[in-house]
Coordinates of C-alpha atoms in Angstrom, one line a residue:
Chain A
X279 CA 54.6 175.0 226.4
X280 CA 58.1 173.8 225.5
X281 CA 59.1 173.6 229.2
X282 CA 55.9 171.7 230.1
X283 CA 56.7 169.3 227.2
X284 CA 60.3 168.8 228.5
X285 CA 59.0 168.1 232.0
X286 CA 56.3 165.8 230.7
X287 CA 58.8 163.8 228.6
X288 CA 61.1 163.4 231.6
X289 CA 58.2 162.1 233.7
X290 CA 57.1 159.8 230.9
X291 CA 60.6 158.5 230.5
X292 CA 60.8 157.9 234.3
X293 CA 57.5 156.1 234.5
X294 CA 58.6 153.8 231.6
X295 CA 61.9 153.1 233.3
X296 CA 59.9 152.1 236.4
X297 CA 57.9 149.7 234.2
X298 CA 61.0 148.2 232.7
X299 CA 62.5 147.8 236.2
X300 CA 59.3 146.0 237.3
X301 CA 59.6 143.7 234.3
X302 CA 63.2 142.7 235.1
X303 CA 62.2 142.4 238.8
X304 CA 59.4 140.0 237.9
X305 CA 61.9 137.8 235.9
X306 CA 64.3 137.8 238.9
X307 CA 61.6 136.9 241.4
X308 CA 60.2 134.1 239.3
X309 CA 63.6 132.7 238.6
X310 CA 64.5 132.7 242.3
X311 CA 61.2 131.0 243.0
X312 CA 61.7 128.3 240.3
X313 CA 65.3 127.6 241.4
X314 CA 64.3 127.7 245.0
X315 CA 61.5 125.2 244.4
X316 CA 63.9 122.8 242.6
X317 CA 66.1 123.0 245.8
X318 CA 63.1 122.5 248.1
X319 CA 62.6 126.1 249.3
X320 CA 60.4 128.2 246.9
X321 CA 60.3 131.9 247.4
X322 CA 57.5 132.7 249.9
X323 CA 54.8 135.0 248.4
X324 CA 56.5 135.2 245.0
X325 CA 53.1 135.4 243.3
X326 CA 52.0 138.3 245.5
X327 CA 55.1 140.2 244.4
X328 CA 54.8 139.4 240.7
X329 CA 51.1 140.2 240.5
X330 CA 51.5 143.5 242.2
X331 CA 54.6 144.3 240.2
X332 CA 52.6 143.6 237.1
X333 CA 50.2 146.4 238.0
X334 CA 53.2 148.8 237.8
X335 CA 54.5 147.1 234.7
X336 CA 51.1 147.5 232.9
X337 CA 50.3 151.1 233.8
X338 CA 53.8 152.7 234.0
X339 CA 54.5 152.6 230.3
X340 CA 51.0 153.8 229.2
X341 CA 52.2 157.4 228.7
X342 CA 55.2 156.4 226.7
X343 CA 53.1 154.1 224.6
X344 CA 51.0 157.1 223.5
X345 CA 54.1 159.3 223.2
X346 CA 55.5 156.8 220.7
X347 CA 52.2 156.4 218.8
X348 CA 52.1 152.8 220.0
X349 CA 48.3 152.4 220.2
X350 CA 46.9 150.2 217.5
X351 CA 44.5 151.9 215.1
X352 CA 43.0 151.2 211.6
X353 CA 44.6 153.7 209.2
X354 CA 42.9 152.3 206.1
X355 CA 41.2 155.6 205.2
X356 CA 43.9 158.0 206.5
X357 CA 45.3 158.7 203.0
X358 CA 41.8 159.5 201.6
X359 CA 41.1 162.2 204.3
X360 CA 42.2 165.8 203.8
X361 CA 45.0 167.0 206.1
X362 CA 42.6 169.1 208.1
X363 CA 40.3 166.1 208.8
X364 CA 43.3 164.0 209.9
X365 CA 44.5 166.8 212.2
X366 CA 41.0 167.1 213.6
X367 CA 40.9 163.4 214.2
X368 CA 44.3 163.5 215.9
X369 CA 43.1 166.2 218.3
X370 CA 39.9 164.4 219.0
X371 CA 41.7 161.1 219.7
X372 CA 44.2 162.8 222.1
X373 CA 41.3 164.5 224.0
X374 CA 39.3 161.2 224.1
X375 CA 42.4 159.4 225.4
X376 CA 42.9 162.0 228.1
X377 CA 39.3 161.7 229.2
X378 CA 39.5 157.9 229.3
X379 CA 42.7 157.8 231.3
X380 CA 41.4 160.6 233.6
X381 CA 38.2 158.8 234.2
X382 CA 40.0 155.5 234.8
X383 CA 42.2 157.3 237.4
X384 CA 39.1 158.7 239.1
X385 CA 37.3 155.3 239.1
X386 CA 40.4 153.6 240.5
X387 CA 40.7 156.3 243.2
X388 CA 37.2 155.3 244.5
X389 CA 38.2 151.7 244.3
X390 CA 41.4 152.3 246.2
X391 CA 39.4 154.0 249.0
X392 CA 37.2 150.9 249.2
X393 CA 40.3 148.7 249.3
X394 CA 41.7 150.8 252.1
X395 CA 38.4 150.6 254.1
X396 CA 38.2 146.9 253.7
X397 CA 41.9 146.4 254.3
X398 CA 42.2 144.4 251.0
X399 CA 45.7 142.9 250.6
X400 CA 47.5 140.0 248.9
X401 CA 47.1 136.5 250.3
X402 CA 50.6 135.7 251.7
X403 CA 52.6 138.9 252.1
X404 CA 49.6 141.1 252.9
X405 CA 50.7 143.8 250.5
X406 CA 48.0 146.5 250.6
X407 CA 46.2 146.7 247.3
X408 CA 45.4 150.4 247.8
X409 CA 49.1 151.3 247.5
X410 CA 49.4 149.7 244.1
X411 CA 46.1 151.2 243.0
X412 CA 47.5 154.6 244.0
X413 CA 50.6 153.9 241.9
X414 CA 48.4 152.9 239.0
X415 CA 46.4 156.2 239.5
X416 CA 49.6 158.1 239.3
X417 CA 50.6 156.4 236.0
X418 CA 47.1 156.8 234.6
X419 CA 47.1 160.5 235.5
X420 CA 50.4 160.9 233.8
X421 CA 49.1 159.2 230.6
X422 CA 46.0 161.5 230.8
X423 CA 48.2 164.6 231.1
X424 CA 50.5 163.5 228.3
X425 CA 47.5 163.0 226.0
X426 CA 45.9 166.3 227.0
X427 CA 49.3 168.1 226.4
X428 CA 49.5 166.5 223.0
X429 CA 46.0 167.6 222.1
X430 CA 46.8 171.1 223.2
X431 CA 50.0 171.1 221.2
X432 CA 48.2 169.9 218.1
X433 CA 45.5 172.4 218.6
X434 CA 47.6 175.5 219.4
X435 CA 50.9 174.9 217.5
X436 CA 50.2 172.0 215.1
X437 CA 53.2 170.1 216.7
X438 CA 52.8 166.3 216.8
X439 CA 55.4 164.9 219.2
X440 CA 54.8 161.4 217.9
X441 CA 56.4 162.2 214.5
X442 CA 59.5 163.6 216.1
X443 CA 62.6 161.6 217.0
X444 CA 61.7 159.0 219.6
X445 CA 63.2 159.9 223.0
Chain B
X131 CA 15.8 152.1 223.6
X132 CA 15.9 148.3 223.7
X133 CA 19.1 146.4 224.4
X134 CA 19.3 145.1 220.9
X135 CA 19.0 148.5 219.3
X136 CA 21.6 149.8 221.7
X137 CA 23.9 146.9 220.8
X138 CA 23.5 147.4 217.1
X139 CA 24.0 151.2 217.5
X140 CA 27.1 150.5 219.7
X141 CA 28.7 148.3 217.1
X142 CA 28.0 150.8 214.3
X143 CA 29.6 153.6 216.4
X144 CA 32.5 151.3 217.2
X145 CA 33.2 150.6 213.5
X146 CA 32.8 154.3 212.7
X147 CA 35.4 155.2 215.3
X148 CA 37.7 152.6 214.1
X149 CA 37.4 153.9 210.5
X150 CA 38.1 157.4 211.8
X151 CA 41.5 156.1 213.1
X152 CA 40.5 156.2 216.7
X153 CA 42.8 153.6 218.5
X154 CA 41.1 150.3 219.0
X155 CA 41.4 150.5 222.8
X156 CA 39.9 154.0 223.0
X157 CA 37.0 153.0 220.7
X158 CA 36.1 150.0 222.7
X159 CA 36.5 152.0 226.0
X160 CA 34.2 154.7 224.7
X161 CA 31.5 152.4 223.3
X162 CA 31.6 149.9 226.2
X163 CA 31.5 152.6 228.9
X164 CA 28.7 154.7 227.3
X165 CA 26.8 151.6 226.4
X166 CA 26.8 150.2 229.9
X167 CA 26.1 153.7 231.3
X168 CA 23.0 153.8 229.0
X169 CA 21.8 150.4 229.9
X170 CA 22.8 150.0 233.5
X171 CA 23.7 153.4 234.9
X172 CA 26.9 155.5 235.4
X173 CA 27.8 153.8 238.7
X174 CA 27.8 150.4 237.1
X175 CA 30.0 151.6 234.2
X176 CA 32.5 153.4 236.5
X177 CA 32.9 150.5 239.0
X178 CA 33.3 148.0 236.2
X179 CA 36.0 150.2 234.7
X180 CA 38.0 150.4 237.9
X181 CA 37.6 146.7 238.9
X182 CA 38.4 145.3 235.4
X183 CA 41.5 147.5 234.9
X184 CA 43.1 146.5 238.2
X185 CA 42.0 142.9 238.1
X186 CA 43.4 142.3 234.6
X187 CA 46.6 144.2 235.3
X188 CA 47.2 142.0 238.4
X189 CA 46.2 138.8 236.6
X190 CA 48.9 136.2 237.2
X191 CA 48.4 134.5 233.8
X192 CA 48.9 137.7 231.8
X193 CA 52.4 138.2 233.1
X194 CA 53.3 135.6 230.4
X195 CA 52.9 138.3 227.7
X196 CA 55.6 140.8 228.7
X197 CA 58.0 137.9 229.7
X198 CA 57.8 136.2 226.3
X199 CA 58.0 139.6 224.6
X200 CA 61.2 140.3 226.6
X201 CA 62.6 136.9 225.6
X202 CA 62.0 137.6 221.9
X203 CA 63.4 141.1 222.2
X204 CA 66.6 140.0 223.9
X205 CA 67.0 137.2 221.4
X206 CA 66.6 139.7 218.6
X207 CA 68.9 142.3 220.1
X208 CA 71.7 139.8 220.7
X209 CA 71.5 138.3 217.2
X210 CA 70.4 134.8 218.3
X211 CA 68.0 134.7 215.3
X212 CA 71.1 135.0 213.0
X213 CA 72.5 131.8 214.5
X214 CA 69.2 130.0 213.8
X215 CA 69.2 131.1 210.2
X216 CA 72.9 130.3 209.8
X217 CA 72.4 126.7 211.1
X218 CA 69.5 126.2 208.7
X219 CA 71.4 127.8 205.9
X220 CA 74.5 125.6 206.5
X221 CA 72.3 122.5 206.2
X222 CA 70.0 123.3 203.2
X223 CA 71.4 126.5 201.8
X224 CA 73.1 124.8 198.8
X225 CA 69.9 123.3 197.4
X226 CA 67.7 125.3 195.0
X227 CA 65.6 127.7 197.1
X228 CA 67.5 126.6 200.1
X229 CA 68.0 130.1 201.5
X230 CA 64.3 130.7 201.4
X231 CA 63.6 127.4 203.1
X232 CA 66.3 128.2 205.7
X233 CA 64.5 131.5 206.3
X234 CA 61.3 129.7 206.9
X235 CA 63.0 127.3 209.4
X236 CA 64.8 130.2 211.0
X237 CA 61.4 132.0 211.4
X238 CA 60.0 128.8 213.0
X239 CA 62.9 128.6 215.4
X240 CA 62.6 132.3 216.3
X241 CA 58.8 131.8 216.7
X242 CA 59.6 129.4 219.5
X243 CA 61.5 132.1 221.2
X244 CA 59.1 135.0 220.6
X245 CA 55.3 135.2 220.6
X246 CA 55.2 138.0 218.1
X247 CA 54.9 137.7 214.3
X248 CA 56.0 141.2 213.7
X249 CA 59.2 140.6 215.7
X250 CA 59.8 137.4 213.7
X251 CA 59.4 139.2 210.4
X252 CA 61.5 142.1 211.4
X253 CA 64.3 140.1 212.8
X254 CA 64.5 137.5 210.1
X255 CA 64.1 140.2 207.4
X256 CA 67.2 141.9 208.7
X257 CA 69.1 138.7 208.7
X258 CA 67.9 136.8 205.6
X259 CA 67.0 139.4 202.9
X260 CA 70.5 140.6 202.4
X261 CA 71.7 137.0 202.0
X262 CA 69.0 136.1 199.5
X263 CA 69.7 139.4 197.6
X264 CA 73.4 138.4 197.5
X265 CA 72.6 135.1 195.8
X266 CA 70.3 136.8 193.3
X267 CA 67.0 135.5 194.7
X268 CA 63.9 137.0 193.1
X269 CA 62.8 139.7 195.4
X270 CA 59.2 138.5 195.3
X271 CA 60.3 135.2 196.8
X272 CA 62.7 136.7 199.3
X273 CA 60.3 139.3 200.7
X274 CA 57.3 137.0 200.4
X275 CA 59.0 134.2 202.4
X276 CA 60.1 136.6 205.2
X277 CA 56.6 138.1 205.5
X278 CA 54.9 134.7 205.5
X279 CA 57.6 133.0 207.6
X280 CA 57.2 135.7 210.2
X281 CA 53.5 134.8 210.7
X282 CA 54.7 131.5 212.2
X283 CA 55.4 133.5 215.4
X284 CA 51.7 133.7 216.2
X285 CA 51.0 129.9 215.8
X286 CA 54.1 128.2 217.1
X287 CA 54.2 128.5 220.9
X288 CA 54.8 130.7 222.8
X289 CA 52.2 132.8 221.0
X290 CA 50.7 136.1 222.2
X291 CA 47.6 135.3 220.0
X292 CA 47.0 132.1 222.1
X293 CA 47.4 134.0 225.4
X294 CA 44.9 136.6 224.3
X295 CA 42.5 133.9 223.1
X296 CA 42.9 132.0 226.4
X297 CA 42.3 135.1 228.5
X298 CA 39.2 136.2 226.5
X299 CA 37.7 132.7 226.4
X300 CA 38.9 131.4 229.8
X301 CA 40.8 128.4 228.2
X302 CA 44.0 126.9 229.4
X303 CA 47.1 128.6 228.0
X304 CA 49.1 125.4 228.3
X305 CA 46.6 123.4 226.2
X306 CA 46.5 126.1 223.6
X307 CA 50.3 126.3 223.3
X308 CA 50.4 122.5 223.0
X309 CA 47.6 122.6 220.3
X310 CA 49.7 125.0 218.3
X311 CA 52.7 122.8 218.0
X312 CA 51.7 120.4 215.2
X313 CA 49.7 123.0 213.2
X314 CA 52.7 125.2 213.4
X315 CA 55.1 122.5 212.1
X316 CA 52.5 121.6 209.4
X317 CA 52.4 125.2 208.3
X318 CA 56.2 125.5 208.3
X319 CA 56.4 122.3 206.1
X320 CA 53.8 123.8 203.8
X321 CA 55.9 126.9 203.4
X322 CA 59.0 124.9 202.6
X323 CA 56.9 122.9 200.1
X324 CA 55.7 126.1 198.5
X325 CA 59.3 127.3 198.1
X326 CA 60.4 123.9 196.6
X327 CA 57.5 123.9 194.1
X328 CA 58.1 127.5 193.1
X329 CA 61.8 126.9 192.6
X330 CA 61.0 123.8 190.6
X331 CA 58.8 125.7 188.3
X332 CA 61.0 128.9 188.2
X333 CA 64.6 127.8 189.0
X334 CA 65.7 131.5 188.5
X335 CA 63.7 132.5 191.6
X336 CA 66.0 130.7 194.0
X337 CA 69.4 129.8 192.7
X338 CA 71.4 127.3 194.9
X339 CA 73.9 128.8 197.3
X340 CA 77.5 127.6 197.8
X341 CA 78.0 124.2 199.5
X342 CA 79.0 124.2 203.1
X343 CA 81.8 121.9 204.3
X344 CA 80.6 119.2 206.7
X345 CA 82.6 120.6 209.7
X346 CA 81.3 124.1 209.1
X347 CA 77.7 122.6 209.2
X348 CA 78.5 121.0 212.5
X349 CA 79.9 124.3 213.8
X350 CA 76.9 126.3 212.6
X351 CA 74.5 123.8 214.3
X352 CA 76.6 123.9 217.4
X353 CA 76.4 127.7 217.6
X354 CA 72.6 127.5 217.5
X355 CA 72.8 124.9 220.2
X356 CA 72.2 127.2 223.2
X357 CA 69.1 128.7 221.5
X358 CA 67.7 125.3 220.8
X359 CA 68.4 124.4 224.4
X360 CA 66.4 127.5 225.6
X361 CA 63.5 126.5 223.4
X362 CA 63.7 122.9 224.7
X363 CA 63.9 124.1 228.3
X364 CA 61.0 126.5 228.1
X365 CA 58.6 124.6 225.9
X366 CA 59.7 121.2 227.1
X367 CA 59.6 122.3 230.8
X368 CA 56.0 123.6 230.3
X369 CA 54.8 120.4 228.6
X370 CA 56.7 118.2 231.0
X371 CA 54.9 119.9 233.9
X372 CA 58.0 121.4 235.4
X373 CA 56.9 125.0 234.9
X374 CA 53.7 126.9 234.5
X375 CA 53.5 129.0 231.3
X376 CA 54.5 132.1 233.3
X377 CA 57.5 130.3 234.9
X378 CA 58.5 129.0 231.5
X379 CA 58.4 132.5 230.1
X380 CA 60.5 133.8 233.0
X381 CA 63.0 130.9 232.7
X382 CA 63.2 131.5 228.9
X383 CA 63.8 135.3 229.4
X384 CA 66.4 134.6 232.1
X385 CA 68.1 132.0 229.9
X386 CA 68.5 134.3 226.9
X387 CA 69.7 137.1 229.1
X388 CA 72.3 134.6 230.6
X389 CA 73.4 133.4 227.2
X390 CA 73.7 137.0 226.0
X391 CA 75.8 137.9 229.1
X392 CA 78.0 134.8 228.8
X393 CA 78.7 135.4 225.1
X394 CA 79.1 139.1 225.8
X395 CA 76.7 140.0 223.1
X396 CA 74.2 141.5 225.6
X397 CA 75.2 144.9 227.0
X398 CA 73.3 146.4 229.9
X399 CA 72.0 149.2 227.7
X400 CA 70.7 146.6 225.3
X401 CA 68.9 144.8 228.0
X402 CA 67.4 148.0 229.2
X403 CA 66.2 148.9 225.7
X404 CA 64.7 145.4 225.3
X405 CA 62.9 145.7 228.6
X406 CA 61.6 149.2 227.7
X407 CA 60.4 148.0 224.3
X408 CA 58.7 145.0 226.0
X409 CA 56.8 147.1 228.5
X410 CA 55.6 149.5 225.8
X411 CA 54.3 146.6 223.7
X412 CA 52.7 145.2 226.8
X413 CA 50.9 148.5 227.5
X414 CA 49.5 148.4 224.0
X415 CA 48.2 144.9 224.4
X416 CA 46.9 145.3 228.0
X417 CA 45.0 148.5 227.2
X418 CA 43.1 146.7 224.5
X419 CA 42.4 143.8 226.8
X420 CA 41.1 146.0 229.5
X421 CA 38.9 147.8 226.9
X422 CA 37.7 144.4 225.7
X423 CA 36.5 143.7 229.2
X424 CA 34.5 146.9 229.0
X425 CA 32.8 146.1 225.7
X426 CA 32.0 142.4 226.5
X427 CA 29.6 143.3 229.4
X428 CA 27.9 145.8 227.1
X429 CA 27.4 143.2 224.4
X430 CA 26.0 140.8 227.0
X431 CA 23.7 143.5 228.4
X432 CA 22.4 144.4 224.9
X433 CA 21.9 140.7 224.1
X434 CA 23.9 141.1 220.9
X435 CA 25.4 137.6 221.2
X436 CA 22.0 136.1 221.4
X437 CA 20.9 138.1 218.4
X438 CA 23.9 136.8 216.3
X439 CA 23.3 133.3 217.6
X440 CA 19.7 133.4 216.5
X441 CA 21.0 134.6 213.1
X442 CA 23.3 131.6 212.8
X443 CA 20.4 129.3 213.9
X444 CA 18.2 130.7 211.3
X445 CA 20.8 129.9 208.6
X446 CA 20.5 126.3 209.7
X447 CA 24.0 125.3 208.5
X448 CA 25.0 122.9 211.3
X449 CA 28.2 123.2 213.3
X450 CA 30.6 122.7 210.3
X451 CA 28.8 125.2 208.1
X452 CA 28.7 127.7 210.9
X453 CA 32.4 127.2 211.7
X454 CA 33.3 127.7 208.0
X455 CA 31.2 130.9 207.9
X456 CA 32.9 132.2 211.0
X457 CA 36.3 131.4 209.6
X458 CA 35.3 133.1 206.3
X459 CA 34.3 136.2 208.3
X460 CA 37.7 136.1 210.1
X461 CA 39.6 135.9 206.8
X462 CA 37.6 138.8 205.3
X463 CA 38.0 140.9 208.5
X464 CA 41.7 140.1 208.5
X465 CA 42.0 142.1 205.3
X466 CA 40.9 145.3 207.1
X467 CA 41.5 144.9 210.8
X468 CA 44.7 144.4 212.8
X469 CA 44.6 140.7 213.9
X470 CA 44.7 141.2 217.6
X471 CA 42.0 143.9 217.5
X472 CA 39.9 141.5 215.4
X473 CA 40.3 138.8 218.0
X474 CA 39.2 141.0 220.8
X475 CA 36.3 142.5 218.9
X476 CA 34.8 139.3 217.5
X477 CA 35.4 136.6 220.2
X478 CA 32.8 137.9 222.6
X479 CA 30.2 137.5 219.8
X480 CA 31.4 134.3 218.2
X481 CA 32.7 132.3 221.1
X482 CA 29.4 131.6 222.8
X483 CA 28.0 130.5 219.5
X484 CA 30.9 128.1 219.0
X485 CA 30.3 126.6 222.4
X486 CA 26.6 126.2 221.8
X487 CA 27.4 124.4 218.5
X488 CA 29.6 121.9 220.4
X489 CA 32.8 123.0 218.7
X490 CA 36.0 122.3 220.7
X491 CA 37.2 125.6 222.0
X492 CA 40.9 124.6 221.7
X493 CA 40.5 123.5 218.1
X494 CA 38.6 126.7 217.4
X495 CA 41.4 128.7 219.0
X496 CA 44.0 127.2 216.6
X497 CA 41.8 127.8 213.6
X498 CA 41.1 131.4 214.6
X499 CA 44.7 132.1 215.3
X500 CA 45.7 130.7 211.8
X501 CA 42.9 132.8 210.2
X502 CA 44.3 135.8 212.1
X503 CA 47.8 134.9 210.8
X504 CA 46.5 135.1 207.2
X505 CA 45.4 138.6 207.9
X506 CA 49.0 139.5 208.6
X507 CA 49.9 139.1 204.9
X508 CA 46.5 139.9 203.3
X509 CA 46.2 143.2 201.4
X510 CA 45.6 146.0 202.0
X511 CA 46.7 146.1 205.7
X512 CA 48.9 143.0 206.0
X513 CA 51.1 144.2 208.8
X514 CA 54.0 141.8 208.1
X515 CA 54.2 143.0 204.5
X516 CA 54.7 146.6 205.8
X517 CA 57.3 145.3 208.2
X518 CA 59.2 143.6 205.4
X519 CA 58.8 146.8 203.3
X520 CA 60.5 148.7 206.1
X521 CA 63.5 146.3 205.9
X522 CA 63.5 146.1 202.1
X523 CA 62.7 149.7 201.0
X524 CA 63.9 149.0 197.4
X525 CA 61.1 146.4 196.8
X526 CA 57.6 147.8 195.9
X527 CA 54.6 146.8 198.1
X528 CA 53.0 145.3 195.0
X529 CA 55.9 142.9 194.5
X530 CA 55.9 141.9 198.1
X531 CA 52.1 141.2 198.0
X532 CA 52.7 139.2 194.8
X533 CA 55.3 137.2 196.7
X534 CA 53.1 136.3 199.6
X535 CA 50.2 135.0 197.4
X536 CA 51.5 131.4 197.2
X537 CA 52.2 131.4 201.0
X538 CA 48.7 132.7 201.6
X539 CA 47.3 129.9 199.5
X540 CA 49.4 127.5 201.6
X541 CA 47.9 128.9 204.8
X542 CA 44.4 128.4 203.4
X543 CA 45.3 124.8 202.5
X544 CA 46.6 124.3 206.1
X545 CA 43.4 125.8 207.5
X546 CA 41.4 123.4 205.4
X547 CA 43.5 120.5 206.6
X548 CA 43.1 121.6 210.2
X549 CA 39.3 121.9 209.8
X550 CA 39.1 118.5 208.2
X551 CA 41.4 116.8 210.8
X552 CA 40.8 118.4 214.3
X553 CA 43.1 115.6 215.7
X554 CA 46.1 117.5 214.4
X555 CA 45.4 120.3 216.8
X556 CA 43.9 118.2 219.6
X557 CA 46.2 115.2 219.6
X558 CA 49.0 116.8 221.8
X559 CA 46.8 118.6 224.4
X560 CA 44.4 115.6 224.7
X561 CA 47.3 113.1 225.1
X562 CA 49.4 115.1 227.5
X563 CA 46.7 116.8 229.6
X564 CA 44.3 113.9 229.9

């Protein structure tokens, strides 16, 4: 279990780093476009690049978001619940999240097949949408696996990685 | 099962899940997906899930969120917020309660760099609390002013709250940003007024700080110059029609990175951390937005909105009465729900009613965001209060909540003024966009 956690954490860190790179990339592309426009030659297809990069930026950090306990929840009644109930809720939430991200990945897979069949692409640079959908599927699957692993850890060993030092 | 019964059942399950601490996004996903499955079939629910997730993630308007978050994060990491506070402190720090007023002004300045109230409270808390402690300010005033001042981040543009509202209601982000300027400044003035009144009644709450020499004042203002310039370029560029909101956000982020690099306060590792923090925050926001786009069709299919609209019609209170009732609901919900989640959960129900009543959607947006802001300092889940508590561990939560009461009342008074005078919100967008 420990080795799987180490591997999962490395993948989660890598995917978040990809997301951060996409964000900095978006800043650079838009700046080049704005400066270029002021000089009379805007960056051709900049919106195609930024919108597709934003798909990476949105889904890449999903796994880290859960790892850090970043999802917003209403913890109004937490202190009134017994520890066992809180632990049960944590396990349920992690499984539910795993199912949601897994289903999202499956649904996006079908959608990607359709995009490929219809040759859907961006308007100017003709970037194939299916490639970015596949990337999103990868990140969604990683988020699903991360949540499933957390649920198993909570169930089998009682370990909650979110309470440990943030990586 | 009829649509209405399914809708009511869905909302009850949603609230049950929320009370059981299931994350807001997961709760909305589960209820929206199962609800659509029940009413329209599994294929319909699955294809909606896939299409909404990708469409929203690749929406050009939404890129504004991570970019403004990055701008605020870099400004915070590089200590630019400190310079805003120092400049305000140099000018008014020597008057009674001046440090608290300087904190409010610093919060307002930082709010124009960051769209997040939490970031504003956290950053200003780190900067201002120690100073106010040094000059023997009452801890209720010092913590209260940071918690309340931080909420300005959601009203003064760029505001994440306005972007979310714009996406959910298909309104113009630019118009909403513009509509937030005067109410934001009004609220800032009300906070400064609150500090002055309090220090007049209880002079021991905010003793005057040492006088700053004229040249030192000029130097402090000069040091804040580049940040003020960034604010002017981003906000001014957007309103002047030079940039779209997304471009303004990227230019702002690029400018703070450039300033940080030139002044050597921004190290590559710091930029990397700021970018990683920004994408994690973005993931939180985006997942809720995607989930909201699952629950909205469910509410439409179950005719819940029509049901609530019929309820409002039966009350026969007219547009103003209905508006006040909706705002009251927001203020009450704000005591229990996280503001952003509240916005996402309630807008699909209330917004169609608002349109039907002929209420201006931009004006309504400002009022809702201000009501949401009040929730940030309302007990028992006032997020900003907890943020301040994390920065001031020695002050009890009770004292911080006592400290925010006056500012909460000022927010209520501002809300009343904005309801009575819609022109305050609508003057700038109507003048500049028409």
